[in-house]
mmCIF file of C-alpha atoms and ligand atoms in Angstrom:
data_model
loop_
_atom_site.group_PDB
_atom_site.id
_atom_site.type_symbol
_atom_site.label_atom_id
_atom_site.label_comp_id
_atom_site.label_asym_id
_atom_site.label_seq_id
_atom_site.Cartn_x
_atom_site.Cartn_y
_atom_site.Cartn_z
ATOM 1 C CA MET A 6 87.936 80.359 100.163
ATOM 2 C CA ASN A 7 89.748 83.623 100.859
ATOM 3 C CA LYS A 8 87.922 86.893 100.935
ATOM 4 C CA ILE A 9 88.785 88.893 97.803
ATOM 5 C CA LEU A 10 88.479 92.677 97.844
ATOM 6 C CA VAL A 11 88.472 95.009 94.857
ATOM 7 C CA THR A 12 92.142 95.673 95.398
ATOM 8 C CA ARG A 13 94.991 94.953 97.780
ATOM 9 C CA SER A 14 97.837 97.344 98.473
ATOM 10 C CA SER A 15 101.202 96.411 97.093
ATOM 11 C CA MET A 16 103.916 96.536 99.710
ATOM 12 C CA PRO A 17 107.654 95.970 99.525
ATOM 13 C CA GLU A 18 109.310 93.248 101.621
ATOM 14 C CA LEU A 19 109.333 94.411 105.241
ATOM 15 C CA ASP A 20 113.144 94.342 105.323
ATOM 16 C CA GLU A 21 113.349 96.629 102.325
ATOM 17 C CA TYR A 22 111.100 99.190 104.004
ATOM 18 C CA ILE A 23 112.918 98.905 107.322
ATOM 19 C CA ASN A 24 116.169 99.491 105.547
ATOM 20 C CA GLU A 25 114.703 102.534 103.825
ATOM 21 C CA ILE A 26 113.441 104.103 107.055
ATOM 22 C CA LYS A 27 116.560 103.314 109.155
ATOM 23 C CA GLU A 28 118.014 106.730 108.428
ATOM 24 C CA ILE A 29 114.971 108.375 109.951
ATOM 25 C CA TRP A 30 115.974 106.826 113.294
ATOM 26 C CA ASP A 31 119.452 108.246 112.926
ATOM 27 C CA THR A 32 118.357 111.749 112.016
ATOM 28 C CA HIS A 33 114.961 112.004 113.749
ATOM 29 C CA TRP A 34 113.887 113.967 110.659
ATOM 30 C CA MET A 35 110.338 112.760 109.961
ATOM 31 C CA THR A 36 108.708 115.412 107.777
ATOM 32 C CA ASN A 37 108.986 118.958 106.376
ATOM 33 C CA MET A 38 110.652 118.196 103.027
ATOM 34 C CA GLY A 39 113.301 115.895 104.463
ATOM 35 C CA PRO A 40 115.814 113.833 102.473
ATOM 36 C CA LYS A 41 113.362 111.035 101.552
ATOM 37 C CA HIS A 42 110.846 113.573 100.309
ATOM 38 C CA MET A 43 113.483 115.285 98.163
ATOM 39 C CA GLN A 44 114.834 111.968 96.881
ATOM 40 C CA LEU A 45 111.369 110.732 95.890
ATOM 41 C CA GLN A 46 110.467 114.047 94.277
ATOM 42 C CA GLU A 47 113.558 113.879 92.093
ATOM 43 C CA ALA A 48 113.087 110.168 91.315
ATOM 44 C CA LEU A 49 109.510 110.822 90.214
ATOM 45 C CA ARG A 50 110.444 113.832 88.102
ATOM 46 C CA SER A 51 112.880 111.691 86.212
ATOM 47 C CA PHE A 52 110.657 108.575 86.039
ATOM 48 C CA MET A 53 107.597 110.529 84.871
ATOM 49 C CA GLY A 54 109.662 112.507 82.355
ATOM 50 C CA VAL A 55 108.136 115.797 83.515
ATOM 51 C CA GLU A 56 109.698 119.201 84.111
ATOM 52 C CA ASN A 57 108.569 119.697 87.709
ATOM 53 C CA VAL A 58 106.920 117.692 90.476
ATOM 54 C CA GLU A 59 105.606 118.772 93.856
ATOM 55 C CA LEU A 60 104.670 116.073 96.387
ATOM 56 C CA PHE A 61 101.542 116.215 98.560
ATOM 57 C CA THR A 62 99.832 114.365 101.407
ATOM 58 C CA ASN A 63 97.309 112.862 98.990
ATOM 59 C CA GLY A 64 95.822 113.121 95.522
ATOM 60 C CA HIS A 65 92.916 115.215 96.720
ATOM 61 C CA MET A 66 95.072 117.979 98.166
ATOM 62 C CA ALA A 67 97.095 117.885 94.965
ATOM 63 C CA ILE A 68 93.955 118.772 92.975
ATOM 64 C CA GLU A 69 92.432 121.155 95.489
ATOM 65 C CA LEU A 70 95.607 123.164 96.001
ATOM 66 C CA THR A 71 96.402 123.246 92.274
ATOM 67 C CA LEU A 72 93.061 124.929 91.621
ATOM 68 C CA GLN A 73 93.750 127.308 94.503
ATOM 69 C CA ALA A 74 97.269 128.031 93.279
ATOM 70 C CA MET A 75 95.869 129.095 89.921
ATOM 71 C CA ASN A 76 93.639 131.629 91.646
ATOM 72 C CA LEU A 77 90.633 130.683 89.544
ATOM 73 C CA ARG A 78 87.159 132.233 89.612
ATOM 74 C CA GLY A 79 83.925 131.039 88.000
ATOM 75 C CA GLU A 80 83.101 127.734 86.315
ATOM 76 C CA VAL A 81 85.240 124.643 85.853
ATOM 77 C CA ILE A 82 84.165 122.049 83.291
ATOM 78 C CA THR A 83 84.640 118.498 84.529
ATOM 79 C CA THR A 84 82.984 115.068 84.447
ATOM 80 C CA PRO A 85 80.743 113.501 87.122
ATOM 81 C CA PHE A 86 81.984 109.941 86.459
ATOM 82 C CA THR A 87 84.783 110.076 89.004
ATOM 83 C CA PHE A 88 85.640 109.814 92.689
ATOM 84 C CA ALA A 89 84.212 112.426 95.091
ATOM 85 C CA SER A 90 87.567 114.187 95.184
ATOM 86 C CA THR A 91 87.458 115.722 91.685
ATOM 87 C CA THR A 92 84.173 117.554 92.181
ATOM 88 C CA HIS A 93 84.849 118.363 95.824
ATOM 89 C CA ALA A 94 88.147 120.032 94.925
ATOM 90 C CA ILE A 95 86.262 122.411 92.620
ATOM 91 C CA VAL A 96 83.466 123.182 95.066
ATOM 92 C CA ARG A 97 85.808 123.576 98.043
ATOM 93 C CA ASN A 98 87.604 126.305 96.077
ATOM 94 C CA GLY A 99 84.355 128.273 95.711
ATOM 95 C CA LEU A 100 84.274 127.357 92.026
ATOM 96 C CA GLU A 101 81.260 126.009 90.156
ATOM 97 C CA PRO A 102 81.476 122.590 88.530
ATOM 98 C CA VAL A 103 79.874 122.311 85.096
ATOM 99 C CA PHE A 104 79.399 118.680 84.160
ATOM 100 C CA CYS A 105 80.332 117.451 80.711
ATOM 101 C CA ASP A 106 79.199 113.997 79.568
ATOM 102 C CA ILE A 107 81.645 111.153 79.019
ATOM 103 C CA ASP A 108 82.607 109.169 75.971
ATOM 104 C CA PRO A 109 80.912 105.733 76.027
ATOM 105 C CA VAL A 110 84.153 103.917 75.119
ATOM 106 C CA THR A 111 86.888 105.611 77.177
ATOM 107 C CA PHE A 112 84.588 106.998 79.934
ATOM 108 C CA THR A 113 86.651 110.218 79.796
ATOM 109 C CA MET A 114 85.329 113.682 78.887
ATOM 110 C CA ASP A 115 83.352 113.682 75.613
ATOM 111 C CA THR A 116 85.174 116.506 73.886
ATOM 112 C CA GLY A 117 82.395 116.748 71.282
ATOM 113 C CA LYS A 118 80.207 118.122 74.087
ATOM 114 C CA LEU A 119 82.851 120.322 75.720
ATOM 115 C CA GLU A 120 82.802 123.500 73.640
ATOM 116 C CA GLY A 121 79.026 123.920 74.057
ATOM 117 C CA LEU A 122 79.474 124.192 77.839
ATOM 118 C CA ILE A 123 81.942 127.088 77.716
ATOM 119 C CA THR A 124 80.565 130.422 78.929
ATOM 120 C CA GLU A 125 82.224 133.723 79.759
ATOM 121 C CA ARG A 126 82.515 132.449 83.347
ATOM 122 C CA THR A 127 84.490 129.339 82.394
ATOM 123 C CA CYS A 128 88.041 129.504 83.741
ATOM 124 C CA ALA A 129 89.332 125.931 83.502
ATOM 125 C CA ILE A 130 88.810 122.356 82.382
ATOM 126 C CA LEU A 131 89.359 119.506 84.835
ATOM 127 C CA PRO A 132 89.157 116.253 82.870
ATOM 128 C CA VAL A 133 89.747 112.842 84.480
ATOM 129 C CA HIS A 134 91.941 110.096 83.002
ATOM 130 C CA VAL A 135 89.497 107.642 84.540
ATOM 131 C CA TYR A 136 90.644 104.012 85.096
ATOM 132 C CA GLY A 137 93.955 105.056 83.511
ATOM 133 C CA ASN A 138 92.229 105.783 80.167
ATOM 134 C CA VAL A 139 93.880 108.865 78.759
ATOM 135 C CA CYS A 140 91.539 111.738 77.791
ATOM 136 C CA ASN A 141 91.366 113.198 74.302
ATOM 137 C CA ILE A 142 94.341 115.407 75.069
ATOM 138 C CA GLU A 143 94.723 117.066 71.654
ATOM 139 C CA GLU A 144 91.067 118.169 71.532
ATOM 140 C CA ILE A 145 91.067 119.403 75.118
ATOM 141 C CA ASP A 146 94.282 121.355 74.703
ATOM 142 C CA GLY A 147 93.071 122.814 71.386
ATOM 143 C CA ILE A 148 89.793 124.021 72.914
ATOM 144 C CA ALA A 149 91.578 125.344 76.015
ATOM 145 C CA ARG A 150 93.968 127.342 73.877
ATOM 146 C CA LYS A 151 91.144 128.728 71.723
ATOM 147 C CA TYR A 152 89.268 130.050 74.790
ATOM 148 C CA GLY A 153 92.246 130.802 77.044
ATOM 149 C CA LEU A 154 91.320 128.207 79.672
ATOM 150 C CA ARG A 155 93.572 126.422 82.154
ATOM 151 C CA VAL A 156 93.714 122.612 81.987
ATOM 152 C CA ILE A 157 94.254 120.552 85.122
ATOM 153 C CA TYR A 158 94.139 116.800 84.577
ATOM 154 C CA ASP A 159 92.925 114.516 87.328
ATOM 155 C CA ALA A 160 95.599 111.933 86.603
ATOM 156 C CA CYS A 161 95.043 110.046 89.859
ATOM 157 C CA HIS A 162 94.610 106.748 87.963
ATOM 158 C CA THR A 163 97.409 107.156 85.449
ATOM 159 C CA PHE A 164 100.696 106.983 87.305
ATOM 160 C CA GLY A 165 103.380 105.305 85.197
ATOM 161 C CA GLU A 166 101.600 105.759 81.873
ATOM 162 C CA THR A 167 102.801 107.379 78.685
ATOM 163 C CA TYR A 168 100.772 108.786 75.812
ATOM 164 C CA LYS A 169 102.431 108.667 72.374
ATOM 165 C CA GLY A 170 105.697 108.052 74.183
ATOM 166 C CA THR A 171 105.439 111.097 76.440
ATOM 167 C CA GLY A 172 104.826 110.894 80.206
ATOM 168 C CA VAL A 173 101.132 111.441 80.833
ATOM 169 C CA GLY A 174 101.973 114.158 83.380
ATOM 170 C CA CYS A 175 103.392 116.413 80.666
ATOM 171 C CA PHE A 176 100.023 117.552 79.316
ATOM 172 C CA GLY A 177 97.867 120.530 80.245
ATOM 173 C CA ASP A 178 98.966 123.125 82.792
ATOM 174 C CA ALA A 179 99.151 120.534 85.546
ATOM 175 C CA SER A 180 98.383 116.877 86.240
ATOM 176 C CA CYS A 181 97.462 115.576 89.676
ATOM 177 C CA PHE A 182 98.347 112.056 90.788
ATOM 178 C CA SER A 183 97.233 109.923 93.729
ATOM 179 C CA PHE A 184 99.599 107.593 95.545
ATOM 180 C CA HIS A 185 96.917 106.222 97.857
ATOM 181 C CA ALA A 186 97.249 102.686 99.232
ATOM 182 C CA THR A 187 94.764 101.453 96.601
ATOM 183 C CA LYS A 188 96.742 102.773 93.643
ATOM 184 C CA VAL A 189 99.168 101.078 91.229
ATOM 185 C CA PHE A 190 101.956 103.008 92.954
ATOM 186 C CA ASN A 191 101.452 103.958 96.582
ATOM 187 C CA THR A 192 103.171 106.008 99.260
ATOM 188 C CA ILE A 193 100.570 104.784 101.819
ATOM 189 C CA GLU A 194 98.794 108.129 101.374
ATOM 190 C CA GLY A 195 100.264 110.589 98.959
ATOM 191 C CA GLY A 196 99.966 112.563 95.797
ATOM 192 C CA ALA A 197 101.851 114.761 93.371
ATOM 193 C CA VAL A 198 101.377 117.519 90.848
ATOM 194 C CA SER A 199 103.417 117.716 87.674
ATOM 195 C CA PHE A 200 103.528 121.092 85.939
ATOM 196 C CA HIS A 201 105.482 123.313 83.539
ATOM 197 C CA ASP A 202 105.360 126.800 85.030
ATOM 198 C CA LYS A 203 107.799 127.318 87.904
ATOM 199 C CA ARG A 204 105.568 130.091 89.291
ATOM 200 C CA LEU A 205 102.800 127.523 89.742
ATOM 201 C CA GLY A 206 105.365 125.414 91.618
ATOM 202 C CA ASP A 207 106.118 128.330 93.961
ATOM 203 C CA ALA A 208 102.417 128.803 94.673
ATOM 204 C CA LEU A 209 101.957 125.060 95.263
ATOM 205 C CA TYR A 210 104.903 125.023 97.648
ATOM 206 C CA ASP A 211 103.420 127.953 99.585
ATOM 207 C CA LEU A 212 100.057 126.214 99.816
ATOM 208 C CA LYS A 213 101.490 122.953 101.084
ATOM 209 C CA ASN A 214 103.712 124.588 103.713
ATOM 210 C CA PHE A 215 101.813 127.532 105.253
ATOM 211 C CA GLY A 216 103.492 130.032 102.918
ATOM 212 C CA ILE A 217 106.592 129.801 105.108
ATOM 213 C CA HIS A 218 109.793 131.067 103.481
ATOM 214 C CA GLY A 219 112.029 131.220 106.519
ATOM 215 C CA PRO A 220 111.830 131.260 110.309
ATOM 216 C CA GLU A 221 110.712 134.864 110.239
ATOM 217 C CA GLU A 222 109.088 135.103 106.820
ATOM 218 C CA VAL A 223 105.539 133.949 105.961
ATOM 219 C CA SER A 224 104.508 135.486 102.676
ATOM 220 C CA ALA A 225 101.367 133.516 101.755
ATOM 221 C CA VAL A 226 98.348 132.025 103.521
ATOM 222 C CA GLY A 227 99.068 128.368 102.901
ATOM 223 C CA ALA A 228 97.748 125.127 104.326
ATOM 224 C CA ASN A 229 99.694 122.015 105.358
ATOM 225 C CA ALA A 230 99.815 119.229 102.787
ATOM 226 C CA LYS A 231 103.391 117.952 103.000
ATOM 227 C CA MET A 232 104.304 114.328 102.361
ATOM 228 C CA ASN A 233 106.117 112.882 105.385
ATOM 229 C CA GLU A 234 109.338 110.848 105.340
ATOM 230 C CA PHE A 235 107.677 107.469 106.035
ATOM 231 C CA CYS A 236 105.363 107.899 103.066
ATOM 232 C CA ALA A 237 108.221 109.057 100.854
ATOM 233 C CA ALA A 238 110.266 106.019 101.971
ATOM 234 C CA MET A 239 107.396 103.722 100.976
ATOM 235 C CA GLY A 240 107.350 105.455 97.603
ATOM 236 C CA LEU A 241 111.090 104.932 97.116
ATOM 237 C CA CYS A 242 110.618 101.199 97.771
ATOM 238 C CA ASN A 243 107.514 100.790 95.636
ATOM 239 C CA LEU A 244 109.047 102.679 92.728
ATOM 240 C CA ARG A 245 111.738 99.967 92.482
ATOM 241 C CA HIS A 246 109.011 97.369 91.944
ATOM 242 C CA LEU A 247 106.685 99.357 89.721
ATOM 243 C CA GLN A 248 107.437 97.600 86.444
ATOM 244 C CA ASP A 249 106.934 94.214 88.087
ATOM 245 C CA GLU A 250 103.679 95.470 89.613
ATOM 246 C CA ILE A 251 102.415 96.614 86.211
ATOM 247 C CA SER A 252 103.399 93.365 84.437
ATOM 248 C CA LYS A 253 101.562 91.298 87.052
ATOM 249 C CA ARG A 254 98.482 93.487 86.646
ATOM 250 C CA LYS A 255 98.756 93.050 82.896
ATOM 251 C CA ALA A 256 98.656 89.264 83.334
ATOM 252 C CA VAL A 257 95.536 89.598 85.500
ATOM 253 C CA ALA A 258 93.868 91.846 82.895
ATOM 254 C CA GLU A 259 94.730 89.405 80.110
ATOM 255 C CA ARG A 260 93.280 86.506 82.090
ATOM 256 C CA TYR A 261 90.040 88.455 82.585
ATOM 257 C CA ARG A 262 89.935 89.215 78.865
ATOM 258 C CA SER A 263 90.481 85.572 77.967
ATOM 259 C CA HIS A 264 87.165 84.773 79.694
ATOM 260 C CA LEU A 265 85.100 87.897 79.155
ATOM 261 C CA ALA A 266 86.124 89.377 75.788
ATOM 262 C CA GLY A 267 83.477 88.827 73.137
ATOM 263 C CA VAL A 268 80.744 87.889 75.621
ATOM 264 C CA GLU A 269 77.571 89.526 74.348
ATOM 265 C CA GLY A 270 76.415 92.313 76.636
ATOM 266 C CA LEU A 271 79.745 92.840 78.409
ATOM 267 C CA GLN A 272 81.804 95.895 77.489
ATOM 268 C CA LEU A 273 85.403 95.649 78.620
ATOM 269 C CA ASN A 274 87.727 98.592 79.074
ATOM 270 C CA VAL A 275 89.187 100.023 75.876
ATOM 271 C CA VAL A 276 92.765 99.260 74.887
ATOM 272 C CA GLN A 277 94.281 102.595 73.822
ATOM 273 C CA PRO A 278 97.051 101.787 71.361
ATOM 274 C CA GLU A 279 98.979 105.014 72.029
ATOM 275 C CA VAL A 280 98.955 104.518 75.804
ATOM 276 C CA THR A 281 101.241 102.280 77.844
ATOM 277 C CA SER A 282 98.632 101.141 80.330
ATOM 278 C CA ASN A 283 99.192 100.696 84.067
ATOM 279 C CA TYR A 284 96.151 98.353 84.357
ATOM 280 C CA ALA A 285 94.786 100.356 87.265
ATOM 281 C CA TYR A 286 91.233 98.983 87.176
ATOM 282 C CA PHE A 287 89.222 96.312 85.399
ATOM 283 C CA PRO A 288 85.804 97.842 84.704
ATOM 284 C CA VAL A 289 83.044 95.864 82.983
ATOM 285 C CA VAL A 290 79.857 97.525 81.723
ATOM 286 C CA PHE A 291 76.819 95.230 81.746
ATOM 287 C CA ASN A 292 74.132 95.581 79.095
ATOM 288 C CA GLU A 293 71.207 93.823 80.745
ATOM 289 C CA GLN A 294 69.260 93.181 77.536
ATOM 290 C CA LEU A 295 72.182 91.560 75.766
ATOM 291 C CA PHE A 296 73.883 89.848 78.707
ATOM 292 C CA GLY A 297 70.693 88.594 80.296
ATOM 293 C CA SER A 298 71.461 90.012 83.713
ATOM 294 C CA ASP A 299 72.553 93.296 85.214
ATOM 295 C CA ARG A 300 75.495 94.735 87.099
ATOM 296 C CA ASP A 301 73.860 94.454 90.501
ATOM 297 C CA HIS A 302 73.191 90.749 89.995
ATOM 298 C CA ALA A 303 76.843 90.104 89.241
ATOM 299 C CA TYR A 304 77.866 92.240 92.222
ATOM 300 C CA ASP A 305 75.587 90.246 94.557
ATOM 301 C CA ALA A 306 76.633 86.881 93.103
ATOM 302 C CA LEU A 307 80.288 87.750 93.720
ATOM 303 C CA ALA A 308 79.543 88.988 97.241
ATOM 304 C CA GLU A 309 77.890 85.646 98.038
ATOM 305 C CA HIS A 310 81.288 84.102 97.363
ATOM 306 C CA ASP A 311 83.018 86.711 99.526
ATOM 307 C CA ILE A 312 84.353 88.507 96.449
ATOM 308 C CA HIS A 313 83.856 92.234 96.758
ATOM 309 C CA ALA A 314 83.868 94.086 93.458
ATOM 310 C CA ARG A 315 83.062 97.816 93.545
ATOM 311 C CA LYS A 316 80.755 100.081 91.594
ATOM 312 C CA TYR A 317 83.392 102.696 90.755
ATOM 313 C CA PHE A 318 81.908 105.224 89.901
ATOM 314 C CA TYR A 319 78.338 104.965 91.096
ATOM 315 C CA PRO A 320 76.596 107.217 91.893
ATOM 316 C CA LEU A 321 77.719 110.149 89.759
ATOM 317 C CA THR A 322 79.273 112.896 91.868
ATOM 318 C CA SER A 323 76.661 115.338 90.496
ATOM 319 C CA THR A 324 73.919 113.370 92.302
ATOM 320 C CA TYR A 325 75.540 113.359 95.766
ATOM 321 C CA SER A 326 73.165 114.460 98.524
ATOM 322 C CA ALA A 327 75.890 116.939 99.498
ATOM 323 C CA PHE A 328 74.831 119.018 96.474
ATOM 324 C CA HIS A 329 71.113 118.993 97.367
ATOM 325 C CA GLY A 330 69.833 118.283 93.842
ATOM 326 C CA LYS A 331 71.670 121.271 92.337
ATOM 327 C CA TYR A 332 72.831 119.368 89.260
ATOM 328 C CA ASN A 333 70.832 117.356 86.748
ATOM 329 C CA ALA A 334 72.307 113.934 85.947
ATOM 330 C CA LEU A 335 70.078 113.698 82.866
ATOM 331 C CA GLU A 336 72.335 116.313 81.278
ATOM 332 C CA THR A 337 75.113 113.705 81.254
ATOM 333 C CA PRO A 338 73.112 110.701 79.953
ATOM 334 C CA VAL A 339 76.083 108.528 78.994
ATOM 335 C CA ALA A 340 77.730 109.007 82.374
ATOM 336 C CA LEU A 341 74.430 108.184 84.061
ATOM 337 C CA GLN A 342 73.997 104.956 82.074
ATOM 338 C CA VAL A 343 77.584 103.821 82.557
ATOM 339 C CA SER A 344 77.486 104.517 86.301
ATOM 340 C CA LYS A 345 74.393 102.321 86.627
ATOM 341 C CA ARG A 346 75.949 99.484 84.670
ATOM 342 C CA VAL A 347 79.613 99.397 85.584
ATOM 343 C CA LEU A 348 81.364 97.044 87.948
ATOM 344 C CA THR A 349 85.092 97.180 88.654
ATOM 345 C CA LEU A 350 86.306 93.643 89.230
ATOM 346 C CA PRO A 351 89.115 92.833 91.682
ATOM 347 C CA MET A 352 92.447 93.969 90.307
ATOM 348 C CA TYR A 353 95.853 93.818 91.974
ATOM 349 C CA ALA A 354 99.273 92.440 91.258
ATOM 350 C CA ASP A 355 99.003 89.438 93.561
ATOM 351 C CA LEU A 356 95.524 88.361 92.509
ATOM 352 C CA ALA A 357 95.886 84.662 91.638
ATOM 353 C CA LEU A 358 94.969 83.822 88.070
ATOM 354 C CA GLU A 359 92.863 80.911 89.385
ATOM 355 C CA ASP A 360 90.865 83.478 91.364
ATOM 356 C CA VAL A 361 90.361 85.474 88.161
ATOM 357 C CA ASP A 362 88.987 82.274 86.562
ATOM 358 C CA ARG A 363 86.617 81.837 89.493
ATOM 359 C CA ILE A 364 85.473 85.485 89.398
ATOM 360 C CA CYS A 365 84.710 85.202 85.681
ATOM 361 C CA GLU A 366 82.820 81.954 86.190
ATOM 362 C CA ILE A 367 80.623 83.603 88.830
ATOM 363 C CA VAL A 368 80.029 86.681 86.656
ATOM 364 C CA LEU A 369 79.097 84.552 83.653
ATOM 365 C CA SER A 370 76.794 82.299 85.630
ATOM 366 C CA SER A 371 75.037 85.316 87.205
ATOM 367 C CA ARG A 372 72.985 85.430 83.981
ATOM 368 C CA LYS A 373 69.408 84.424 84.724
HETATM 369 N N1 T4K B 30 90.608 111.523 91.768
HETATM 370 C C1 T4K B 30 90.257 110.268 91.453
HETATM 371 C C2 T4K B 30 89.773 109.980 90.085
HETATM 372 C C3 T4K B 30 90.369 109.243 92.411
HETATM 373 O O1 T4K B 30 89.989 107.989 92.097
HETATM 374 C C4 T4K B 30 90.854 109.557 93.694
HETATM 375 C C5 T4K B 30 90.970 108.523 94.706
HETATM 376 C C6 T4K B 30 91.235 110.879 93.968
HETATM 377 C C7 T4K B 30 91.076 111.847 92.980
HETATM 378 C C8 T4K B 30 91.775 111.316 95.302
HETATM 379 O O2 T4K B 30 93.039 110.721 95.603
HETATM 380 P P1 T4K B 30 93.419 110.468 97.162
HETATM 381 O O3 T4K B 30 93.193 111.752 97.887
HETATM 382 O O4 T4K B 30 92.572 109.340 97.693
HETATM 383 O O5 T4K B 30 94.892 110.126 97.087
HETATM 384 C C9 T4K B 30 89.426 104.453 97.329
HETATM 385 C C10 T4K B 30 90.640 105.304 97.654
HETATM 386 O O6 T4K B 30 90.630 105.721 99.009
HETATM 387 C C11 T4K B 30 90.771 106.504 96.782
HETATM 388 O O7 T4K B 30 92.140 106.889 96.846
HETATM 389 C C12 T4K B 30 90.452 106.196 95.321
HETATM 390 N N2 T4K B 30 90.462 107.379 94.498
HETATM 391 C C13 T4K B 30 89.077 105.547 95.231
HETATM 392 C C14 T4K B 30 88.713 105.195 93.808
HETATM 393 O O8 T4K B 30 89.110 104.341 95.979
HETATM 394 P P2 T4K B 30 87.344 103.761 98.769
HETATM 395 O O9 T4K B 30 86.482 104.537 99.695
HETATM 396 O O10 T4K B 30 86.688 102.909 97.750
HETATM 397 O O11 T4K B 30 88.446 102.901 99.557
HETATM 398 P P3 T4K B 30 88.295 101.622 100.500
HETATM 399 O O12 T4K B 30 88.807 101.982 101.843
HETATM 400 O O13 T4K B 30 86.908 101.103 100.404
HETATM 401 O O14 T4K B 30 89.329 100.601 99.858
HETATM 402 C C15 T4K B 30 89.049 99.879 98.692
HETATM 403 C C16 T4K B 30 89.769 98.554 98.781
HETATM 404 O O15 T4K B 30 91.169 98.750 98.765
HETATM 405 C C17 T4K B 30 89.507 97.781 100.056
HETATM 406 O O16 T4K B 30 88.375 96.976 99.868
HETATM 407 C C18 T4K B 30 90.764 96.960 100.238
HETATM 408 C C19 T4K B 30 91.843 97.772 99.573
HETATM 409 N N3 T4K B 30 92.707 98.461 100.543
HETATM 410 C C20 T4K B 30 92.251 99.613 101.131
HETATM 411 C C21 T4K B 30 93.050 100.284 102.018
HETATM 412 C C22 T4K B 30 92.565 101.551 102.649
HETATM 413 C C23 T4K B 30 93.961 97.949 100.836
HETATM 414 O O17 T4K B 30 94.350 96.887 100.329
HETATM 415 N N4 T4K B 30 94.756 98.629 101.719
HETATM 416 C C24 T4K B 30 94.359 99.779 102.318
HETATM 417 O O18 T4K B 30 95.133 100.362 103.095
HETATM 418 O O19 T4K B 30 88.293 104.847 98.055
#
């Protein structure tokens, strides 16, 4: 039996990629906002239905530099049920993360608990559309407006989604996307920020390109976070196949549901009727009492068959040793429980449906 990992990068046919990068051999132009970069940026702006897009080397730099571009000071309210990147981007900007609990159904920020965390030091909210589940946008935007806070969405899992018919990148002040190899849409490594305010775009551009405005003009202290031409070319290819990618993932998700929906003690990911899903992940939350076995048992049983699910997102970022016990995970009890019980099953476009059957069989028979 083949080894199965939690995901497998989608790649175009080799010929398609070679064709896309041929020009680079003609021009020798490999980076620094070259033609592929500009073409992808424009294609994404139109595909995502957003006003502005700025491309980056990865999703993390998209978040970190967006916070920096906004020149924020103080506390940023976020959730700990996420990848290291979200929290690190806050801390690396000298800002203080304040952890809000998550909703037990969508695993996104519990907006009922948000307002109580706002202090006079709060400057922004950084909610995560985790697994592609869209946050409670109306509530978050309403609260942000009431208190004059900036909203930056970690939209790293939501590329290609719409909410109530509008591109998911249109909400808040900015939304940050990841185009990492493991994502629904990849540029090998890559990321983007969508935003409304052109001045934010200028600041983002400065930060990704040293603040250079001409051969003799450097007007800001920027970093280097430019997407190169090979990554942009991969994006141009993968964008052509995105709808096919998403439909195949949908078929995988439906096959999982056909086996696991309604099983006592297994909570499957919510279907949000107003969201066109990209089927980024297939998380399952195990209730040991009801299911008769726990998440770790299922994880081990799968591993014995060379199937490697992942515990995204365990542990909570707030408990990382990097933070030396500074934050108390008991203050986000739902996030803590979910992180201990969740397993993300293998999910990718080319996952054979027979393998999905086999994965489900192993999960179901992991019950004691
Ligand atoms: N915010 C959120 C909510 C995020 O989830 C992420 C990234 C970010 C921000 C930051 O975006 P980036 O800066 O990464 O663009 C992976 C990804 O590296 C990371 O992008 C992703 N989230 C996170 C959830 O998952 P690892 O450490 O689990 O990756 P790794 O190397 O164990 O790969 C997982 C599986 O993917 C492998 O078992 C096989 C497959 N794979 C991996 C690679 C690298 C491929 O098929 N091809 C590949 O090239 O973090």
